[in-house]
XYZ file of C-alpha atoms in Angstrom:
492
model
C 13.813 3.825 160.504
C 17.457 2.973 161.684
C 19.529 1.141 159.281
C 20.159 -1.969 159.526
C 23.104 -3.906 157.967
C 23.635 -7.539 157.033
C 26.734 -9.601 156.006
C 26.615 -11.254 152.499
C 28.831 -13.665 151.578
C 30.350 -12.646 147.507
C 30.256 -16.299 145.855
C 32.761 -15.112 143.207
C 35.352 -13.630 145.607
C 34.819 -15.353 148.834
C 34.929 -12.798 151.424
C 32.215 -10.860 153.470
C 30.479 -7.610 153.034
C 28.150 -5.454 154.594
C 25.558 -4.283 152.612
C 22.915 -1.131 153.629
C 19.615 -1.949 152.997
C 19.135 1.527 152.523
C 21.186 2.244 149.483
C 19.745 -0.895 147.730
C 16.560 -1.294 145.805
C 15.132 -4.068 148.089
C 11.969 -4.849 149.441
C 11.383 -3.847 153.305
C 10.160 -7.376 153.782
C 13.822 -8.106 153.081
C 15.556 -6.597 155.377
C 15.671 -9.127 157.975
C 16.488 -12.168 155.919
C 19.627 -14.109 156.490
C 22.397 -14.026 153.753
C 21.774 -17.438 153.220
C 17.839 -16.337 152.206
C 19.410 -13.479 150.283
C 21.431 -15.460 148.349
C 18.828 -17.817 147.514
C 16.220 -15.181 146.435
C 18.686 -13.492 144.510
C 19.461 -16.522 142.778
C 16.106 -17.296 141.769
C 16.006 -13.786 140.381
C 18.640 -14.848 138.111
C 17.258 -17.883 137.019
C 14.300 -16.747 135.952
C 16.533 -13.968 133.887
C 17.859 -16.682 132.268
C 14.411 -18.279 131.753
C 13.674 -15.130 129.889
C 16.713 -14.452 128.375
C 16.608 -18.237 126.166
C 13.304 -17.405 125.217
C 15.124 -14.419 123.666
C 12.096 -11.743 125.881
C 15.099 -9.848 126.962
C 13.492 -6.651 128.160
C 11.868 -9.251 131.394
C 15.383 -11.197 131.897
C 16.663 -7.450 131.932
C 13.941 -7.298 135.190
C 14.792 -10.051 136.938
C 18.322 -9.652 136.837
C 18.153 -6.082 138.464
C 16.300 -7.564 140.890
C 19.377 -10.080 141.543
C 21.155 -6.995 141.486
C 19.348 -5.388 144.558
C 19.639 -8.341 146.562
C 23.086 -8.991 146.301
C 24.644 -5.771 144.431
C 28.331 -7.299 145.135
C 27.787 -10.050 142.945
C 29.608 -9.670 139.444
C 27.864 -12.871 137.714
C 24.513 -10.742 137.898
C 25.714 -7.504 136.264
C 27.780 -9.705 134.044
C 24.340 -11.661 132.750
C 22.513 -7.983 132.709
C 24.985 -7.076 130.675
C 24.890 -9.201 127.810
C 20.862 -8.402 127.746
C 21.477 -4.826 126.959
C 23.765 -6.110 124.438
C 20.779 -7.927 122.890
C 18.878 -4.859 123.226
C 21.483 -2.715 121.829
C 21.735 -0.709 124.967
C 25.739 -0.807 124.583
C 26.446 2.346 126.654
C 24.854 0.569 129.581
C 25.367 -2.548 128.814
C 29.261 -1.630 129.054
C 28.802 0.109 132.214
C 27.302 -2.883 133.941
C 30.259 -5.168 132.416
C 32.946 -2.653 133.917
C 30.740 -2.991 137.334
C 31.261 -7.084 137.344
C 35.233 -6.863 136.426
C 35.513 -4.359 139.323
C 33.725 -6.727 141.243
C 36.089 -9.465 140.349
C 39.117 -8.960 137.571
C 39.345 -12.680 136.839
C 35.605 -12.722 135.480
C 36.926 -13.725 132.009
C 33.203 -12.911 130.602
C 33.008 -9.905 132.333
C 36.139 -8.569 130.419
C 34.907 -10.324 126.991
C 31.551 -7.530 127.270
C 33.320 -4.842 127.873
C 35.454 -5.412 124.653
C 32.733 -6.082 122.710
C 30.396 -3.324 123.738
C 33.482 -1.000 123.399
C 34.270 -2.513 120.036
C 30.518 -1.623 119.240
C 30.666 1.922 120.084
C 33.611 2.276 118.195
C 36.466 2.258 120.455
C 38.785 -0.045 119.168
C 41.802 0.577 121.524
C 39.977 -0.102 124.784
C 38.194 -3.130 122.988
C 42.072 -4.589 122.213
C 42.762 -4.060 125.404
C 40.211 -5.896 127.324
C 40.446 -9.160 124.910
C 43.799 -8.886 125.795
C 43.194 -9.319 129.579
C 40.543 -12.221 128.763
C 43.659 -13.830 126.796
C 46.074 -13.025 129.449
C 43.340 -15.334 131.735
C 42.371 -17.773 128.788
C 45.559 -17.705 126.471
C 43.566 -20.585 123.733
C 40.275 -17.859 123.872
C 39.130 -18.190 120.217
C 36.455 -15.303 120.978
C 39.102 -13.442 122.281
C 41.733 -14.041 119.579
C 39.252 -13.213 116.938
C 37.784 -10.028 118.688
C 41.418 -8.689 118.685
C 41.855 -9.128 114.724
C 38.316 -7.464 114.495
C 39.310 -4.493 116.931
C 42.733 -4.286 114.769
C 40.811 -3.930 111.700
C 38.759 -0.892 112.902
C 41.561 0.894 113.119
C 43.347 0.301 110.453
C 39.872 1.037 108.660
C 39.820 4.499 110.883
C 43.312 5.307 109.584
C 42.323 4.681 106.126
C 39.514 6.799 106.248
C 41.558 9.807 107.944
C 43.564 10.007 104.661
C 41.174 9.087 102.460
C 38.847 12.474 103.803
C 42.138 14.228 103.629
C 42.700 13.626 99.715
C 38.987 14.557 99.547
C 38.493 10.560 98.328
C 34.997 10.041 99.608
C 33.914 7.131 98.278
C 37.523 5.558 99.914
C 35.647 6.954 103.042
C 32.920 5.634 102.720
C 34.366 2.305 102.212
C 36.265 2.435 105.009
C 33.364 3.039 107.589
C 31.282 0.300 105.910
C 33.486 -2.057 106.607
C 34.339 -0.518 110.414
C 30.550 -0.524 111.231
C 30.461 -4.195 110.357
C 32.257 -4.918 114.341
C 31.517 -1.021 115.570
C 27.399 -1.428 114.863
C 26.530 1.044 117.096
C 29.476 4.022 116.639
C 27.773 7.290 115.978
C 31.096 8.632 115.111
C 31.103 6.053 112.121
C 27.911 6.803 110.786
C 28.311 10.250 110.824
C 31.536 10.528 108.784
C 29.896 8.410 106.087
C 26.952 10.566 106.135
C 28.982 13.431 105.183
C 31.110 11.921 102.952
C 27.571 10.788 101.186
C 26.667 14.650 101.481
C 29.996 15.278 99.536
C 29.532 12.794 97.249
C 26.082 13.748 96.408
C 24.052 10.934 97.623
C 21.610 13.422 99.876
C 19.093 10.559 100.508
C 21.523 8.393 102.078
C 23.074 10.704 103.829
C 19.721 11.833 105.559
C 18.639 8.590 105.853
C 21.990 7.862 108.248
C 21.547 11.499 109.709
C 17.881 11.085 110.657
C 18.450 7.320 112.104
C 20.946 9.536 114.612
C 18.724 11.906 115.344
C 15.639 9.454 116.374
C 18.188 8.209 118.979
C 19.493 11.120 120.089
C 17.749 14.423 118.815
C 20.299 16.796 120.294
C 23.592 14.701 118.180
C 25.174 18.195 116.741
C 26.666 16.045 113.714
C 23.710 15.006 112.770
C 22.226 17.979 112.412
C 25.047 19.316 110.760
C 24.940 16.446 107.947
C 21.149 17.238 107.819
C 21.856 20.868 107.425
C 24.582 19.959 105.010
C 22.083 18.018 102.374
C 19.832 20.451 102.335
C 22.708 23.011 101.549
C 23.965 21.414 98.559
C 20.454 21.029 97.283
C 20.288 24.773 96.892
C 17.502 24.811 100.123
C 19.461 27.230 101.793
C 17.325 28.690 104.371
C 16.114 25.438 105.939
C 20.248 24.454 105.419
C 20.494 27.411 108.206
C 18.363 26.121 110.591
C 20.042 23.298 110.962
C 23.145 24.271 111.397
C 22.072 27.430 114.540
C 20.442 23.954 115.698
C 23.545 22.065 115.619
C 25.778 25.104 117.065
C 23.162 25.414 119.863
C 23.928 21.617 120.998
C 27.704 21.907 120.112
C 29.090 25.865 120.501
C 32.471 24.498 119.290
C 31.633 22.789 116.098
C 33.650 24.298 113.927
C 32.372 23.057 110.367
C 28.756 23.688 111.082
C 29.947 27.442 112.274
C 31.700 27.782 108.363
C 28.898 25.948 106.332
C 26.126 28.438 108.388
C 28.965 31.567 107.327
C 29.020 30.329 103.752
C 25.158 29.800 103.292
C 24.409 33.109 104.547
C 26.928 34.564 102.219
C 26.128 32.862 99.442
C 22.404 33.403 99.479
C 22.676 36.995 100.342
C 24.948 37.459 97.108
C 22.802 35.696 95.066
C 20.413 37.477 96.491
C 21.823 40.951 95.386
C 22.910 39.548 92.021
C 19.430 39.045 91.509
C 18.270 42.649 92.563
C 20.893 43.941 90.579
C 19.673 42.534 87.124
C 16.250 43.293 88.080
C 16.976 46.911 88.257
C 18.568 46.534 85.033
C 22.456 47.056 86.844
C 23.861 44.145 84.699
C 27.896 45.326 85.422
C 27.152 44.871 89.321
C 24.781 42.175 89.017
C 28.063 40.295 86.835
C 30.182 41.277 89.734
C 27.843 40.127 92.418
C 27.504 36.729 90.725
C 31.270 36.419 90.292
C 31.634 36.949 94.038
C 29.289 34.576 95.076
C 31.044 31.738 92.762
C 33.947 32.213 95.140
C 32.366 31.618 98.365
C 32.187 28.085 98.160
C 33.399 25.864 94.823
C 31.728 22.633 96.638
C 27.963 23.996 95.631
C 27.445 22.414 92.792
C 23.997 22.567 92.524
C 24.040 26.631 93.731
C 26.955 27.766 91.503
C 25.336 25.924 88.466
C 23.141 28.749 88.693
C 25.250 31.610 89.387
C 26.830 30.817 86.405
C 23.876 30.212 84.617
C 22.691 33.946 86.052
C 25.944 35.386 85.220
C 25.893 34.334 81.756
C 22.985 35.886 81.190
C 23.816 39.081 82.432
C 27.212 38.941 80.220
C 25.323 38.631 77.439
C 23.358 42.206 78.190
C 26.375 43.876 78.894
C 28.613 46.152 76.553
C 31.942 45.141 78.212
C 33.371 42.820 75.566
C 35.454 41.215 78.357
C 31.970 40.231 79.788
C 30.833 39.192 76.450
C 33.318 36.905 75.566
C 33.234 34.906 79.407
C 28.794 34.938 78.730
C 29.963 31.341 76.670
C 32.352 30.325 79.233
C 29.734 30.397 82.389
C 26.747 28.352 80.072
C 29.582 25.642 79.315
C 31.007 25.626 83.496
C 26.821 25.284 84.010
C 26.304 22.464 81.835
C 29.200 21.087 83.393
C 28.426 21.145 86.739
C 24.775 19.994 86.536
C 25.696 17.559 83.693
C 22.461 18.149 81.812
C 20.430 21.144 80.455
C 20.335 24.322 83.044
C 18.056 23.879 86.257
C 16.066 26.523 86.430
C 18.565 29.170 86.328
C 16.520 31.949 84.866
C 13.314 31.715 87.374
C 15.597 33.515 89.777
C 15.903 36.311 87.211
C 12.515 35.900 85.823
C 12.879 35.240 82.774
C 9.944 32.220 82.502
C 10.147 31.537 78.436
C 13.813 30.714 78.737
C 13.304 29.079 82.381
C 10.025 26.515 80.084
C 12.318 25.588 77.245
C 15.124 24.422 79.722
C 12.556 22.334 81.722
C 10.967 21.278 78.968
C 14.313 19.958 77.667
C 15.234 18.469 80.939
C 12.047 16.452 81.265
C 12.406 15.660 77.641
C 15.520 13.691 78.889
C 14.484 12.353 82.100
C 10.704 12.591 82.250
C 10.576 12.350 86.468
C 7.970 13.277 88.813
C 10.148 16.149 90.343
C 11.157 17.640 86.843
C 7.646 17.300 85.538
C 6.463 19.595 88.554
C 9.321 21.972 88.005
C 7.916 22.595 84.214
C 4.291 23.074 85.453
C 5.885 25.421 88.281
C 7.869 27.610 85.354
C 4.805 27.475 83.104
C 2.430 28.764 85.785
C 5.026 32.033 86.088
C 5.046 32.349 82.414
C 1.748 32.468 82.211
C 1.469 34.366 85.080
C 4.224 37.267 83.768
C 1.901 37.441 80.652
C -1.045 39.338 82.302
C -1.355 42.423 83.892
C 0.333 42.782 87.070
C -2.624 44.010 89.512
C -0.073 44.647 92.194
C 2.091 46.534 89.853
C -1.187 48.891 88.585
C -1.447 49.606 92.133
C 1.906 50.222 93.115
C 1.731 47.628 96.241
C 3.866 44.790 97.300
C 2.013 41.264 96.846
C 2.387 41.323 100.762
C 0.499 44.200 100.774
C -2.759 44.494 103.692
C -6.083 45.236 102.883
C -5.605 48.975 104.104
C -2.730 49.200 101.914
C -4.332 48.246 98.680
C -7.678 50.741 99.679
C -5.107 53.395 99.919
C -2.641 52.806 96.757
C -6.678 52.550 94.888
C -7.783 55.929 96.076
C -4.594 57.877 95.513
C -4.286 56.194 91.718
C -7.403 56.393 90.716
C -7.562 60.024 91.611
C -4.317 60.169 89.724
C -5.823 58.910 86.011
C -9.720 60.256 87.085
C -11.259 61.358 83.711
C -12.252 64.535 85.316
C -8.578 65.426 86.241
C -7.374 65.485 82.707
C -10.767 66.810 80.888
C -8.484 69.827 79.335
C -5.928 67.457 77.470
C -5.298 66.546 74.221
C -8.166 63.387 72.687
C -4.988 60.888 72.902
C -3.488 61.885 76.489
C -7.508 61.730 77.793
C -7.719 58.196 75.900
C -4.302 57.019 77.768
C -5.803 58.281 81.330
C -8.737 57.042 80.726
C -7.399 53.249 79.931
C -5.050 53.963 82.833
C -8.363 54.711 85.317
C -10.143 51.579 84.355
C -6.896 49.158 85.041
C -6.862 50.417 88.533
C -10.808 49.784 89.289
C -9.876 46.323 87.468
C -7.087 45.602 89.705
C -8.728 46.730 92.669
C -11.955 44.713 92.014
C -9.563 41.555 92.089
C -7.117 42.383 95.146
C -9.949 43.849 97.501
C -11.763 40.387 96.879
C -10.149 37.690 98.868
C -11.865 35.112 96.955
C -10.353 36.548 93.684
C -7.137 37.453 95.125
C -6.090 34.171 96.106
C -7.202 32.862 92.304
C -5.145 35.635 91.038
C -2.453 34.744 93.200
C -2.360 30.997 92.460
C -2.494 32.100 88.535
C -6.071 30.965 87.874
C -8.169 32.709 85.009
C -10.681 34.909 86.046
C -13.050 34.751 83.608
C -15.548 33.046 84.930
C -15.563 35.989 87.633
C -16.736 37.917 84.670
C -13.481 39.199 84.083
C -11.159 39.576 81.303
C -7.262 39.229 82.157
C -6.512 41.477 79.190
C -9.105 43.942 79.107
C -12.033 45.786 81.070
C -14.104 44.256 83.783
C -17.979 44.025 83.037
C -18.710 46.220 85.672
C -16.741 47.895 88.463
C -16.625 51.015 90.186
C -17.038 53.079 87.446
C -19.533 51.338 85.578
C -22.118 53.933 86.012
C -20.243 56.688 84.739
C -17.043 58.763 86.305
C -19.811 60.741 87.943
C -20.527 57.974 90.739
C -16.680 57.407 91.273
C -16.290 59.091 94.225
C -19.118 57.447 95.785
C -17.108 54.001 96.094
C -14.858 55.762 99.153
C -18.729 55.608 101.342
């Protein structure tokens, strides 16, 4: 279809323009209307936006005045009016776009200059904001809006300046302050809500900094900040592999964000430290272990919650070691724990399984602050207590806990052929005894582990005696219950 082009008169400039049907939204019945008919359906477009827009049911005055729009798209009055609903439905971005649309249209449209400022002043951009008030004071010097708007936009950044020092001097709560009282104009500035959020991080106050982080992240779910303040919270709370994720999440949305790239470096470094601290003392290497733990203390000084228990951990392994030097600082790292958690230690010997000590610190923490959360962290250590306590099936069989069904067939065969009776028929009464005891624990421990049902009781630390089994002793009945003769009949 050729195009075909009509002259519209533009009420707020007074001069003619040809407008392509074809690059506007309007109805083919349209085409061939005068201007005159133009203007006058386009007008009734707009009344009926404001209709809607008194009534306060801005998403249908938002409608009608695009439809204004596509009839006469030179007007600036229409974008002006569709502007201030997307300001009501907190659609800044595009509610400042349309504004700058109506004071191309026409520079003198004093209302048109008033919503940009304030949609600017919402997003946080203070400068631009002064400057547009300016221009609607330069057309309406006695503007109290105007006047006002300008002391609000000169606020924001003296607040922003404020808070640039303030994060400097490491003065958080200043910070936090300071944006408060700048997101009281700038309502909608991400940047805003995202520096409190990780001053709140800083400060401690995790659930309102996630709360702000995870109000970002409904609006836009690829904000790299946010996930960095996200990752952040979960950092200092010593959950250091979910910590990760978010920030390779955040540095997949923003390459260049250079804080998320050293919090990801220091929580793989600390936890892999920790991490070989902990194998260390396991293995019964207490001088590396101490090293390891010292190292780790270095990485970052800002994990609190994390270095509470490397200090914790490295007390205990100065207190196991011969060095004197390592002796004398075991004192030094309990009193820099209790100082850093401000209360008893938190669980600082689970990660080096000892359980008895890990239950009397819990116990003593819920003791003084009897919450939900500690409560389940004394159940948790008094489940592994009582779970150390019995015999350690896995350990009898010399398999991992991950270990497949295959696996624990395999490590049963080769062991109990190891301690068979038969095998050690020429020894002395006592060595026969040992073997003996020895060939029994591994049909025990194989009767449990080959049994899923008994496994995952096992596993989960529940007693197994009404499974006919005694955690302690021999099973009533089992692969060699009818005599070592039959025992090679259980491999079919």
């Amino acid at each position: 279809m050729p195009t075909t082009t009509v002259a519209t008169p533009l009420p707020s400039i007074g001069k003619m323009a040809t407008v392509d049907c074809d690059d506007v939204n309007m109805d083919p019945d349209m085409e061939f209307l005068s201007d005159e008919e133009l203007e006058r359906e386009a007008e009734g477009f707009k009344e009926q936006g404001n209709a809607y827009y008194i009534k306060k049911d801005y998403s249908e005055a938002y409608n009608y005045y695009t439809k204004a729009i596509d009839m006469c798209p030179k007007n600036p009055s229409y974008y002006g009016n569709r502007a201030a609903t997307l300001m009501m439905l907190c659609r800044y971005r595009e509610a400042l776009e349309d504004a700058q649309q109506a004071v191309r249209l026409d520079d003198t449209f004093m209302k048109g200059h008033l919503r940009e400022g304030k949609c600017h002043l919402s997003l946080g951009n203070a400068m631009a904001a002064s400057r547009c008030f300016q221009r609607v004071l330069e057309l309406e010097p006695d503007n109290s809006q105007a006047q006002q708007e300008v002391k609000n936009a000169e606020s924001i950044l003296e607040y922003e300046k404020m808070a640039e020092i303030g994060f400097e001097k490491r003065d958080f709560r200043m910070v936090v302050f300071c944006m408060d009282r700048a997101l009281e104009s700038a309502s909608a500035c991400h940047r805003f809500k995202i520096l409190k959020a990780e001053c709140l991080a800083l400060l401690g106050r995790y659930p309102e900094a996630q709360t702000v982080a995870s109000d970002i992240l409904r609006m836009d779910c690829t904000n790299g900040d946010a996930l960095y303040v996200r990752g952040l919270c979960l950092y200092y709370e010593d959950c250091i592999d979910k910590a990760v994720q978010f920030f390779v999440q955040a540095l997949r949305m923003a390459p260049d964000h250079e804080k998320a790239r050293l919090a990801c470096r220091n929580a793989k470094a600390l936890k892999a430290k920790k991490e070989e601290g902990n194998k260390a003392f396991k293995e019964g290497n207490y001088e590396a272990a101490y090293e390891l733990y010292s190292e780790a203390l270095t990485i970052d000084p800002n994990n609190i919650k994390t270095n509470a228990k490397l200090y914790c951990n490295r007390g205990t392994v100065g207190s196991k070691v011969s060095n004197n030097h390592r002796k004398n600082s075991t004192s030094i790292s309990f009193e820099l724990c209790l100082h850093l958690t401000g209360c008893f230690v938190w669980g600082c010997y689970m990660d080096t399984e000892q359980y008895e000590e890990a239950v009397r610190d819990y116990e003593k923490v819920y003791q003084t602050e009897k919450t939900k959360e500690h409560k389940q962290l004394l159940k948790n250590a008094q489940l592994e207590l009582k779970k150390s306590k019995r015999k350690d099936y896995y350990k009898v069989l010399g398999v991992d806990k991950n270990a497949t069904e295959d696996e624990i067939k395999k490590a049963y065969r080769k062991r109990a052929l190891m301690h068979h009776p038969d095998r050690h028929s020429g020894a002395s009464a006592e060595v026969q005894k040992e073997e003996e005891k020895k060939f029994k624990e591994v049909g025990e421990a194989f009767s449990v582990l080959s049994d899923p049902k008994k496994k995952s009781r096992y596993d989960s630390g529940q007693d197994l005696e009404d499974d006919g089994m005694n955690m302690g002793g021999q099973q009533r009945g089992g692969p060699w219950a009818s005599g070592p003769g039959n025992f090679f009949f259980q491999f079919g």
